[in-house]
Amino acid sequence: MNKFQSRLKEALSESGLSQSELGRRAGIDRTVISGYVRGKYIAKQRNLGAMARALNVDEGWLMGVTDKKERFDARQSASNTAKPEEAKSVDDLVDEMHSYRGIKISDAQRASMKAILKAYLDTQIKNDENDDQ
């Protein structure tokens, strides 16, 4: 039994979800879920992420690459650990970066990093909101 297969079985058991219910919540056909559980297939990244969200476990743990089982929720973590006046914006965080691997980061590079990071985070928030519906 591969690590992905055993962890998927464990997460299913702990969650109390059936394979059919996991498939419904993750948007994956139940026959594909069954193939994962039987060890016939190993999930690709897209399905892995959907199953991890539905099972409320960390993707890396489900893949077998980390022992950290709890799912990290950046929105919840930020709201639990930082007071609004202490939270830093993307602009502030990127502005604090002056070099990467010993190479100076230019203002133009910092501007690009800000735009890319904001677009990525906005997409993740929209995906999470859609998942919650």
Coordinates of C-alpha atoms in Angstrom, one line a residue:
M1 CA 0.0 0.0 0.0
N2 CA 1.5 3.4 -1.0
K3 CA 1.5 6.3 1.4
F4 CA -1.1 8.3 -0.5
Q5 CA -3.5 5.3 -0.5
S6 CA -3.0 4.7 3.3
R7 CA -3.4 8.4 4.2
L8 CA -6.5 8.7 2.0
K9 CA -8.1 5.7 3.8
E10 CA -7.1 7.2 7.1
A11 CA -8.6 10.6 6.3
L12 CA -11.8 9.1 5.0
S13 CA -12.2 7.0 8.1
E14 CA -11.5 9.9 10.4
S15 CA -13.8 12.3 8.5
G16 CA -16.7 9.8 8.4
L17 CA -17.2 10.6 4.8
S18 CA -18.0 7.9 2.2
Q19 CA -16.1 7.7 -1.0
S20 CA -19.2 8.9 -2.8
E21 CA -19.6 11.9 -0.5
L22 CA -15.9 12.7 -0.8
G23 CA -16.3 12.6 -4.6
R24 CA -19.3 14.9 -4.4
R25 CA -17.6 17.5 -2.2
A26 CA -14.3 17.4 -4.2
G27 CA -16.0 17.3 -7.6
I28 CA -14.4 14.0 -8.5
D29 CA -16.2 11.0 -9.9
R30 CA -16.7 8.3 -7.2
T31 CA -15.1 5.7 -9.4
V32 CA -11.9 7.7 -9.5
I33 CA -12.0 8.0 -5.7
S34 CA -12.4 4.3 -5.5
G35 CA -9.4 3.8 -7.7
Y36 CA -7.4 6.0 -5.4
V37 CA -8.5 4.0 -2.3
R38 CA -7.6 0.7 -4.0
G39 CA -4.2 2.0 -5.0
K40 CA -5.0 1.8 -8.7
Y41 CA -4.2 5.5 -9.2
I42 CA -2.3 8.3 -7.5
A43 CA -4.1 11.7 -7.6
K44 CA -2.8 14.5 -9.7
Q45 CA -2.4 17.9 -8.1
R46 CA -5.8 19.3 -8.9
N47 CA -7.7 16.3 -7.5
L48 CA -5.3 16.1 -4.5
G49 CA -6.1 19.7 -3.5
A50 CA -9.8 19.2 -3.9
M51 CA -9.7 16.0 -1.7
A52 CA -7.5 17.6 0.9
R53 CA -9.9 20.6 1.2
A54 CA -12.9 18.2 1.4
L55 CA -11.2 16.1 4.1
N56 CA -9.7 19.1 5.8
V57 CA -6.2 17.8 5.7
D58 CA -2.9 19.2 4.4
E59 CA -2.2 18.3 0.8
G60 CA 1.4 17.5 1.6
W61 CA 0.3 15.1 4.3
L62 CA -2.2 13.4 2.0
M63 CA 0.6 13.0 -0.6
G64 CA 2.9 11.5 2.0
V65 CA 5.5 14.2 1.9
T66 CA 4.9 15.8 5.3
D67 CA 3.8 14.6 8.7
K68 CA 1.8 17.8 9.3
K69 CA -1.8 16.7 9.0
E70 CA -3.6 19.9 9.8
R71 CA -4.7 22.0 6.9
F72 CA -3.1 25.5 6.8
D73 CA -5.7 28.2 6.3
A74 CA -3.9 31.5 5.7
R75 CA -7.1 33.5 6.2
Q76 CA -7.8 31.8 9.6
S77 CA -4.1 31.9 10.6
A78 CA -3.8 35.6 9.9
S79 CA -7.0 36.4 11.7
N80 CA -6.0 34.4 14.7
T81 CA -2.4 35.6 15.1
A82 CA -2.3 39.2 13.9
K83 CA -4.2 42.1 15.1
P84 CA -5.4 44.4 12.3
E85 CA -2.9 47.1 13.2
E86 CA -0.1 44.5 13.3
A87 CA -0.9 42.8 10.0
K88 CA 1.4 43.7 7.1
S89 CA 0.2 44.3 3.6
V90 CA 1.7 42.6 0.6
D91 CA 3.3 45.9 -0.3
D92 CA 5.0 46.1 3.1
L93 CA 6.2 42.5 3.0
V94 CA 7.7 42.9 -0.5
D95 CA 9.2 46.3 0.3
E96 CA 11.1 44.7 3.1
M97 CA 12.8 42.3 0.7
H98 CA 16.1 43.8 -0.5
S99 CA 17.8 40.7 -1.9
Y100 CA 17.3 37.1 -2.9
R101 CA 20.1 34.6 -2.7
G102 CA 22.5 37.5 -2.4
I103 CA 21.3 39.3 -5.5
K104 CA 19.7 42.7 -5.0
I105 CA 16.0 43.1 -5.9
S106 CA 15.3 46.1 -8.0
D107 CA 12.3 48.4 -7.6
A108 CA 10.9 47.1 -10.9
Q109 CA 11.3 43.5 -9.7
R110 CA 9.6 44.4 -6.4
A111 CA 6.7 45.9 -8.3
S112 CA 6.3 42.8 -10.4
M113 CA 6.5 40.6 -7.2
K114 CA 3.7 42.7 -5.6
A115 CA 1.4 42.3 -8.7
I116 CA 2.0 38.6 -9.0
L117 CA 1.5 37.9 -5.3
K118 CA -1.7 40.0 -5.1
A119 CA -3.1 38.3 -8.2
Y120 CA -2.2 34.9 -6.8
L121 CA -3.8 35.6 -3.4
D122 CA -6.9 37.1 -4.9
T123 CA -7.3 33.9 -7.0
Q124 CA -6.9 31.7 -3.9
I125 CA -9.5 33.7 -2.0
K126 CA -12.0 33.4 -4.8
N127 CA -11.3 29.7 -5.1
D128 CA -11.8 29.3 -1.3
E129 CA -15.0 31.3 -1.5
N130 CA -16.3 29.1 -4.3
D131 CA -15.4 26.0 -2.4
D132 CA -17.4 27.2 0.6
Q133 CA -20.6 27.6 -1.4

